[in-house]
Tab-separated table of C-alpha atoms in Angstrom:
chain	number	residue	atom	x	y	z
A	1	UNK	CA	-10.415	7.337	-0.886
A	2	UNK	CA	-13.659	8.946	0.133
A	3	UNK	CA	-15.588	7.305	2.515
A	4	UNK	CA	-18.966	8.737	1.124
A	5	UNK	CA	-18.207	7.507	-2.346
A	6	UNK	CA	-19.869	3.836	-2.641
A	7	UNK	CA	-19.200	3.224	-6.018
A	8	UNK	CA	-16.810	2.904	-8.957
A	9	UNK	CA	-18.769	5.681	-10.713
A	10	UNK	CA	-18.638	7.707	-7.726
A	11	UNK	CA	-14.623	7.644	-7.695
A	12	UNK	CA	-14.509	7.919	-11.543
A	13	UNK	CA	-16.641	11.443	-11.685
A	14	UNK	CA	-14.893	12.882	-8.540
A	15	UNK	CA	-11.537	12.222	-10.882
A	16	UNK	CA	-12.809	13.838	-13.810
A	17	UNK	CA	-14.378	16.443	-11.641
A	18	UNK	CA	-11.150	17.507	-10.092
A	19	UNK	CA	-8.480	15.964	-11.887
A	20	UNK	CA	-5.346	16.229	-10.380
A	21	UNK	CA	-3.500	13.673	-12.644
A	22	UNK	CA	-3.025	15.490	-16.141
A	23	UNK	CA	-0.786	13.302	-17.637
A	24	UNK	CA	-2.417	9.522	-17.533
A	25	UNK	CA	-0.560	6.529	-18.851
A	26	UNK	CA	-1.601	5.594	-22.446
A	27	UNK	CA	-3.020	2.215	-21.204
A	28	UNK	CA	-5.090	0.783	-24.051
A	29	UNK	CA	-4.385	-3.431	-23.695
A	30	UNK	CA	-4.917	-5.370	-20.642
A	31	UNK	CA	-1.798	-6.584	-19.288
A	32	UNK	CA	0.025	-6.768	-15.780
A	33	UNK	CA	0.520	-3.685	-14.474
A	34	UNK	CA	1.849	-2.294	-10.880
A	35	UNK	CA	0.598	1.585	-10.000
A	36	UNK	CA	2.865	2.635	-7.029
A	37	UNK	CA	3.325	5.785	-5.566
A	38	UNK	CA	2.847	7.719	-1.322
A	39	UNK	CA	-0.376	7.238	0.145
A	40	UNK	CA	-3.064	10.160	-0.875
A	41	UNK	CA	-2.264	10.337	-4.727
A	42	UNK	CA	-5.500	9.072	-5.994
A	43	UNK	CA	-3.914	5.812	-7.262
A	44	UNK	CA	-7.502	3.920	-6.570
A	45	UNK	CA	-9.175	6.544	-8.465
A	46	UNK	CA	-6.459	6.420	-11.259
A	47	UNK	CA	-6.813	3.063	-11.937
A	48	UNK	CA	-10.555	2.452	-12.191
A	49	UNK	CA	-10.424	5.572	-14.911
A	50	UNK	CA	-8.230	2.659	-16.629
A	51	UNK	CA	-10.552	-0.306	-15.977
A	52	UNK	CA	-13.276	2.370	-17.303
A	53	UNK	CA	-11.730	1.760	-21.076
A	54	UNK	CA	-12.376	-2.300	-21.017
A	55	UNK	CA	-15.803	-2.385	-19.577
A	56	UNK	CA	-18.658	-2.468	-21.533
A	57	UNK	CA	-20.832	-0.728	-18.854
A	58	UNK	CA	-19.000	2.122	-18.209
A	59	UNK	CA	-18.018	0.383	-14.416
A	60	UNK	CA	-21.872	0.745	-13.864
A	61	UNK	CA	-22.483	-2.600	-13.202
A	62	UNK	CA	-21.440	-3.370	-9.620
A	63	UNK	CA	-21.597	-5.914	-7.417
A	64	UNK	CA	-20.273	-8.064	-3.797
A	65	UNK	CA	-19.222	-11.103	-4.230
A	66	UNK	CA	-18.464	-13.500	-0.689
A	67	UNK	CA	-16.232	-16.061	-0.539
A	68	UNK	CA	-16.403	-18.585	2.512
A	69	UNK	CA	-14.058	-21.063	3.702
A	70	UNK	CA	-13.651	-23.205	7.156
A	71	UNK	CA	-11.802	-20.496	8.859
A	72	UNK	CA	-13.166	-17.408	7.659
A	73	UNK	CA	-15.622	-14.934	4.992
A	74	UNK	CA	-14.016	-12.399	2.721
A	75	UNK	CA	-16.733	-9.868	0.608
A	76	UNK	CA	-15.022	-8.409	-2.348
A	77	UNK	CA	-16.346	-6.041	-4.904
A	78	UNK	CA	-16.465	-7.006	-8.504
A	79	UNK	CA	-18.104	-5.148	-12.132
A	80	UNK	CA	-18.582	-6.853	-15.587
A	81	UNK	CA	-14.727	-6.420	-16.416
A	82	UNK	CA	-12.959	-6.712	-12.807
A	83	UNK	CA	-12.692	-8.009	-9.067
A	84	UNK	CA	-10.759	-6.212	-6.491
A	85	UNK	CA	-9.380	-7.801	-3.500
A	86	UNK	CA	-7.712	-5.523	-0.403
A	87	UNK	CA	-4.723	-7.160	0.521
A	88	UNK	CA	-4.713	-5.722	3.785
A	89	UNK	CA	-8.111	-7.711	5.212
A	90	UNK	CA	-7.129	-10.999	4.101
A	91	UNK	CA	-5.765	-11.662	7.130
A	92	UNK	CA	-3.306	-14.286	8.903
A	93	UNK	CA	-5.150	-17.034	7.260
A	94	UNK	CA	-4.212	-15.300	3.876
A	95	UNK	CA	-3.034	-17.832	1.392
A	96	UNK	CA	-5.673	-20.044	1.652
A	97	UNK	CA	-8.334	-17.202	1.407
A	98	UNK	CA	-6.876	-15.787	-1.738
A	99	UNK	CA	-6.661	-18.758	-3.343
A	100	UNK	CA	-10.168	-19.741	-2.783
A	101	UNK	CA	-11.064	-16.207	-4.202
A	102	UNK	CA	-8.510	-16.770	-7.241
A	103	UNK	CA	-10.355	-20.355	-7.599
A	104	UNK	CA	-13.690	-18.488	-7.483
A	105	UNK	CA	-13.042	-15.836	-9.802
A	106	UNK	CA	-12.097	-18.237	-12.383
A	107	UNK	CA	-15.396	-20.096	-12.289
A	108	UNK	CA	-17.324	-16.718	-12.576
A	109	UNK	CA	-15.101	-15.506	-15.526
A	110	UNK	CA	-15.413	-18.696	-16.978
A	111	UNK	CA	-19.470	-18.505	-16.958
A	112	UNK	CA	-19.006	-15.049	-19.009
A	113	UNK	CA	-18.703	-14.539	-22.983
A	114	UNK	CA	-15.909	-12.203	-22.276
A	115	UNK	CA	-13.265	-14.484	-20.751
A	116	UNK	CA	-10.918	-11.700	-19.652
A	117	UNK	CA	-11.047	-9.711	-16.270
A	118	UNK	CA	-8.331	-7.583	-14.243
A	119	UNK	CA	-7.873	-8.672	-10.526
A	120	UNK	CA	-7.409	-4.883	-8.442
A	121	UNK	CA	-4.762	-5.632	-6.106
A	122	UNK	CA	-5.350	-3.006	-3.363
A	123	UNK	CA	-2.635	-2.371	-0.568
A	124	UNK	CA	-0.076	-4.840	-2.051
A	125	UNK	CA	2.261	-3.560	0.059
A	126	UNK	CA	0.217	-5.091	3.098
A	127	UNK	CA	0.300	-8.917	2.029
A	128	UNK	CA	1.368	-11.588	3.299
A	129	UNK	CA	4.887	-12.640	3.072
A	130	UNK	CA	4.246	-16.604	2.447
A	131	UNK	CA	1.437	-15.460	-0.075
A	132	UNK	CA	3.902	-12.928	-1.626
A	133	UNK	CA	6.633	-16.167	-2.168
A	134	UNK	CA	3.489	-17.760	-4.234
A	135	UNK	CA	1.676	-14.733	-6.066
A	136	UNK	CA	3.706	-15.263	-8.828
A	137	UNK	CA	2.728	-18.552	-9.591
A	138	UNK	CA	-0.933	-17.162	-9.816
A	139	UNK	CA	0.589	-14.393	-12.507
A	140	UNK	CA	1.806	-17.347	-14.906
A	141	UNK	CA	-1.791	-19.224	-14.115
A	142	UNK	CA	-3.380	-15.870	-15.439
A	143	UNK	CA	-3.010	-16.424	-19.424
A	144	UNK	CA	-2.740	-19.901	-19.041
A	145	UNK	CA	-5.011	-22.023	-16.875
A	146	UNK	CA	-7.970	-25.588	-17.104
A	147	UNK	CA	-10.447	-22.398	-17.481
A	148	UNK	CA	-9.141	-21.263	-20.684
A	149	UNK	CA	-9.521	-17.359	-19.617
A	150	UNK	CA	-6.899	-14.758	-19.037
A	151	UNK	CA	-6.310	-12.991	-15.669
A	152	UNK	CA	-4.605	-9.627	-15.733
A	153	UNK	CA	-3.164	-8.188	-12.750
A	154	UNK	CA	-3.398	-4.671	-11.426
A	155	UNK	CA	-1.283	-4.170	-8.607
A	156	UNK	CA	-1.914	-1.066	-6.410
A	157	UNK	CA	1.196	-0.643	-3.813
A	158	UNK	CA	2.794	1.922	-2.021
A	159	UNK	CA	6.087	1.047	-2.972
A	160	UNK	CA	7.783	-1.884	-4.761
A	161	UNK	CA	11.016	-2.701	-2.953
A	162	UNK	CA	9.935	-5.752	-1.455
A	163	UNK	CA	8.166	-6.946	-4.445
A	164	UNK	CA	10.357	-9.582	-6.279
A	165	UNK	CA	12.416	-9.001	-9.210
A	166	UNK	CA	10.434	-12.317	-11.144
A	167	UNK	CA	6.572	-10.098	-10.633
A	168	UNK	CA	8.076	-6.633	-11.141
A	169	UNK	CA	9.737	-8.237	-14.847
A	170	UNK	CA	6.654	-10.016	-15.101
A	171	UNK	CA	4.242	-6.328	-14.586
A	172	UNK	CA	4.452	-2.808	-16.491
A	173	UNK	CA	5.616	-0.465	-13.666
A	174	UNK	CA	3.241	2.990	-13.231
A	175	UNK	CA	4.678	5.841	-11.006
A	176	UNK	CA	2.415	7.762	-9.426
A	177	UNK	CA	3.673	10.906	-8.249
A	178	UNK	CA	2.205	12.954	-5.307
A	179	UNK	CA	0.931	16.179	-6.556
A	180	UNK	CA	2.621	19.528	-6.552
A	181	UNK	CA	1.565	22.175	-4.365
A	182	UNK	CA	-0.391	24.371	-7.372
A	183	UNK	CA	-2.325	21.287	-8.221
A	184	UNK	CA	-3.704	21.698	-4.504
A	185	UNK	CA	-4.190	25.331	-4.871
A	186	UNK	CA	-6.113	25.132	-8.455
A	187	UNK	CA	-8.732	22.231	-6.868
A	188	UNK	CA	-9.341	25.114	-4.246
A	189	UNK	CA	-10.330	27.544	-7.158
A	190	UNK	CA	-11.880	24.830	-8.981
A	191	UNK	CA	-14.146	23.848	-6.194
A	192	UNK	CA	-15.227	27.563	-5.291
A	193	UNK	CA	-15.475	28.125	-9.139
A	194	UNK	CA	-17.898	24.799	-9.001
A	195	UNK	CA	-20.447	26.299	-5.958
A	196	UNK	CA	-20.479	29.175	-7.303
A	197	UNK	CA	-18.704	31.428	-4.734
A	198	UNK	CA	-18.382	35.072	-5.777
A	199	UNK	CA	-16.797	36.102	-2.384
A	200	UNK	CA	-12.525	35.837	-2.656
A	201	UNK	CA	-11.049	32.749	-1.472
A	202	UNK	CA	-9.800	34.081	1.499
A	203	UNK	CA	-13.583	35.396	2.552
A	204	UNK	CA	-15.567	32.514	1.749
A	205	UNK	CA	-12.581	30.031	3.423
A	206	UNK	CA	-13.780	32.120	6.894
A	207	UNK	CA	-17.399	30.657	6.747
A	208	UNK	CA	-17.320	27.656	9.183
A	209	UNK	CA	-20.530	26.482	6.873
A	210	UNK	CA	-17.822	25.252	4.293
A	211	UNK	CA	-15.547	23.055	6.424
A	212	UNK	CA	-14.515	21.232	3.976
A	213	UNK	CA	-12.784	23.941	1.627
A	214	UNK	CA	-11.179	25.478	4.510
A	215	UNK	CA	-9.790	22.243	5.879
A	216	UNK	CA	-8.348	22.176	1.414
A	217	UNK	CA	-7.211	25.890	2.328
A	218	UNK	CA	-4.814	24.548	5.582
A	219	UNK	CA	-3.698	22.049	4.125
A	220	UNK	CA	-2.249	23.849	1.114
A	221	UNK	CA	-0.732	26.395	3.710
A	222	UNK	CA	1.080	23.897	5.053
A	223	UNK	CA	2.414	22.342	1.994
A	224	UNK	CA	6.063	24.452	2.801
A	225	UNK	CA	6.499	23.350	5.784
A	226	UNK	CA	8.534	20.753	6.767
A	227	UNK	CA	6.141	18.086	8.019
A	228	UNK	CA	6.950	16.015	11.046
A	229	UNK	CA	8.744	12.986	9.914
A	230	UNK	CA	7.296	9.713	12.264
A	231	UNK	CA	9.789	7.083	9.976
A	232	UNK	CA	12.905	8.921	11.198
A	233	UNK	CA	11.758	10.004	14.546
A	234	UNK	CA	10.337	6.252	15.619
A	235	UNK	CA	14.027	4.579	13.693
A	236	UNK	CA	16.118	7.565	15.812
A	237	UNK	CA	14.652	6.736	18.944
A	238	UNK	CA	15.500	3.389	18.771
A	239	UNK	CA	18.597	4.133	17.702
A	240	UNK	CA	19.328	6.117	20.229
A	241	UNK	CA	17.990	3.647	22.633
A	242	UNK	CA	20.152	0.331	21.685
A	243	UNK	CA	23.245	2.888	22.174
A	244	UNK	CA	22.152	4.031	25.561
A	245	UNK	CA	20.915	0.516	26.716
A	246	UNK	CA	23.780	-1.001	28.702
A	247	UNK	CA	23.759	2.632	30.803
A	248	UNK	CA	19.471	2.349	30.632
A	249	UNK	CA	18.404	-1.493	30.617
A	250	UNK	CA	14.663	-0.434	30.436
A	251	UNK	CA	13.018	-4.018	28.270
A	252	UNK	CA	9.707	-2.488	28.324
A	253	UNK	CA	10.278	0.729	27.103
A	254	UNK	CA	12.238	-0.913	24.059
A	255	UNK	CA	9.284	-2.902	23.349
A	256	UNK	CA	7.091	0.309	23.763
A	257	UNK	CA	9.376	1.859	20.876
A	258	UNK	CA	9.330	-1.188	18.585
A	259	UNK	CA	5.339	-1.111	18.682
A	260	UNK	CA	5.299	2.669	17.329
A	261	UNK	CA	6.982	0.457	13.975
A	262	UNK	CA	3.480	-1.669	13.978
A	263	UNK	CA	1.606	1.095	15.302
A	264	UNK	CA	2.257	3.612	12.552
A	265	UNK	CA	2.245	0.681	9.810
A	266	UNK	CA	5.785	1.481	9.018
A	267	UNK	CA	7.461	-1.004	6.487
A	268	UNK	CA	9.571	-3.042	8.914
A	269	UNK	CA	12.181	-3.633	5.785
A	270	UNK	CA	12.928	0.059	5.259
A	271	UNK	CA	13.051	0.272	9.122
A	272	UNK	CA	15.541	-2.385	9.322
A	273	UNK	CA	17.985	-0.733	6.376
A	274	UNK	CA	17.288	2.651	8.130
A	275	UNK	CA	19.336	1.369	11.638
A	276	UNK	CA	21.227	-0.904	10.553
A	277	UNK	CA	22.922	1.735	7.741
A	278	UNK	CA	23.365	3.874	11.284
A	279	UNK	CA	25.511	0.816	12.887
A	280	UNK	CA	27.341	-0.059	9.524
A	281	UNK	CA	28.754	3.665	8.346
A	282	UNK	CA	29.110	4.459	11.788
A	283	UNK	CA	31.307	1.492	12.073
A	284	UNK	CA	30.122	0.142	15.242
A	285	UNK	CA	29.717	-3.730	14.005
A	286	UNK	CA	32.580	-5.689	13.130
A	287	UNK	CA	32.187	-7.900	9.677
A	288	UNK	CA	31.553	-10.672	11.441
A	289	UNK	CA	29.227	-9.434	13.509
A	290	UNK	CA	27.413	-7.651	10.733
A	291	UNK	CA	27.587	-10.993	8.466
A	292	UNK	CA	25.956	-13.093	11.982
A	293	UNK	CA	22.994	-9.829	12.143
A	294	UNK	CA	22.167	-10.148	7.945
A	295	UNK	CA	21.805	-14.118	8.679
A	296	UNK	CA	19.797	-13.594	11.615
A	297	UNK	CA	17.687	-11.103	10.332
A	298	UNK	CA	16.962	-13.109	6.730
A	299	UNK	CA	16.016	-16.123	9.154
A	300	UNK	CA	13.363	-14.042	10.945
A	301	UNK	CA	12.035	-12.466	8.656
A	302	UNK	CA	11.379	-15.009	6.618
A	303	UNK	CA	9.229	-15.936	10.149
A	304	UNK	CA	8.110	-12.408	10.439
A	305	UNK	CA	4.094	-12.004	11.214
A	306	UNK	CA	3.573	-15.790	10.811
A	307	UNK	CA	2.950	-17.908	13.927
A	308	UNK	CA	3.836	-15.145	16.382
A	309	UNK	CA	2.914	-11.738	16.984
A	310	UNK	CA	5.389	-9.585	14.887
A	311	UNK	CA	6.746	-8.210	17.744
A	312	UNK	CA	8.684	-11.720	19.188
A	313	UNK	CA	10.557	-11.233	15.830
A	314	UNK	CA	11.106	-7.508	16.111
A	315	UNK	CA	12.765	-7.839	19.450
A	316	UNK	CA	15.073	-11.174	17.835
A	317	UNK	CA	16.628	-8.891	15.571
A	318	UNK	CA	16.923	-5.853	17.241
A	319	UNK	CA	18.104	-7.227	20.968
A	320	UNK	CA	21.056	-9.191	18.213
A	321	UNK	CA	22.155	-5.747	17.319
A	322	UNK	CA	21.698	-4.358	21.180
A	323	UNK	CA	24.073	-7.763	22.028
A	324	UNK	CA	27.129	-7.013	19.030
A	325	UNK	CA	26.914	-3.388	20.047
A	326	UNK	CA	27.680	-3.744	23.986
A	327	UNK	CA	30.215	-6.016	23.060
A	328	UNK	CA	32.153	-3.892	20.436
């Protein structure tokens, strides 16, 4: 997203301006619907053009909506047709919040002639674990509820692997893919084209006056190049640290490398699959103590970022595996 654009129309002419999404999903009837795909792929952007199609106002009308409660205020946007909520500021308080915001959006839909509306799920892949057990129930409530409206929901996620199977049945599944390196390239043109530059690209990139289109220009050179991983380098060196423990006994330098996993927002279930796959094929566990580590690691995460900080239960799992592996 752009940080200068304030408004749905805002996003919805920068898309059409610079498309970079030629093939859009024939959407033309409300129904659930998760949009996943890498972060930077204009899925934001992608699915207001959608919204666009049921709104009577073109997504002109705007406005922010608050919902209070004892603990805390959440502001959410909404237009004549939909309400989006941002999974990712609901906070530790979040099952209560969202459902006073679910409650709320009923009893504005319900004041409306049109009784439909899409709820915008943004950063889905940021809630809550105890609200995630629950959101389904509010998917069933949608088309069926004391207010006699339906609820559609658009679900806007990074990736779907810790979604359950009963929502991702219950949703249409939308891939977004990240865009090919020409794509970059022909925005480049298009945006010279648009200003109205008659110098060559390579001229006109060497004006600082244009930051912007020159900061386009690097990028696309490094498109080839292999980019620095952080998922494998932060999972290696904690790899490589739980072998090298009994020689290096260093506690606070483990936890230092198990806060680069909340630091760089890295999804603690791929993170998890990623070392334990190392211990497994490497055969370094023994069944039983890989049966003892899949119990123990269900039971905390279950726990995980509820109660406690989320690093108590990153170090429960990991020091189990640190324990099996100095005794094999």
């Amino acid at each position: 997203m752009k940080f200068y654009e304030t408004s749905f129309k805002d996003y919805i002419e920068a898309k059409n301006k610079h498309n970079i999404h030629k093939k859009n999903e024939q959407i033309n009837n409300m129904e659930n619907t998760i949009f996943y795909g890498p972060s930077g792929t204009g899925k934001y952007s992608y699915v207001l053009d959608i919204i666009k199609k049921f709104s009577n106002t073109n997504l002109k009308y705007e406005k922010k909506v608050t919902c209070t409660n004892d603990k805390q205020e959440h502001i959410y946007k909404m237009s004549d047709i939909h309400f989006e909520i941002d999974f990712s500021l609901l906070g530790c308080n979040s099952k209560q919040i969202w459902n006073d915001i679910y409650i709320q959006i009923n009893e504005i839909v319900a004041l409306r002639q049109n009784n439909n509306c899409i709820i915008m799920c943004k950063n889905f892949h940021k809630i809550h674990s105890e609200l995630l057990d629950l959101f389904y129930s509010y998917i069933e409530q949608g088309t069926s509820n004391i207010y006699n409206i339906n609820i559609y929901f658009y679900i806007i996620t990074e990736h779907i692997s810790f979604i359950p199977y009963n929502i991702l049945n219950a949703c249409n599944n939308v891939s977004i893919q990240k865009p090919k390196k020409q794509e970059y390239v022909n925005i480049i043109k298009n945006v010279c084209n648009y200003n109205k530059y008659k110098k060559k690209i390579e001229v006109v990139l060497d004006n600082s006056c244009i930051g912007n289109i020159k900061e386009l220009y690097c990028i696309d050179s490094l498109l080839d190049d292999t980019q620095i991983d952080i998922f494998n380098i932060i999972n290696n060196n904690i790899i490589n640290f739980i072998v090298n423990f009994k020689n290096n006994p260093d506690y606070l330098q483990f936890r230092e490398l198990l806060y680069d996993i909340l630091t760089y927002e890295i999804v603690i279930e791929e993170c998890i699959l990623y070392i334990y796959s190392y211990f497994i094929e490497n055969k370094l566990l023994s069944e039983e103590q890989i049966n003892i580590l899949i119990q123990n690691t269900h039971e905390n995460l279950c726990y995980y970022n509820n109660n406690y900080r989320p690093i108590y239960h990153l170090e429960r799992m990991f020091y189990k595996i640190i324990d099996f592996y100095n005794r094999s």
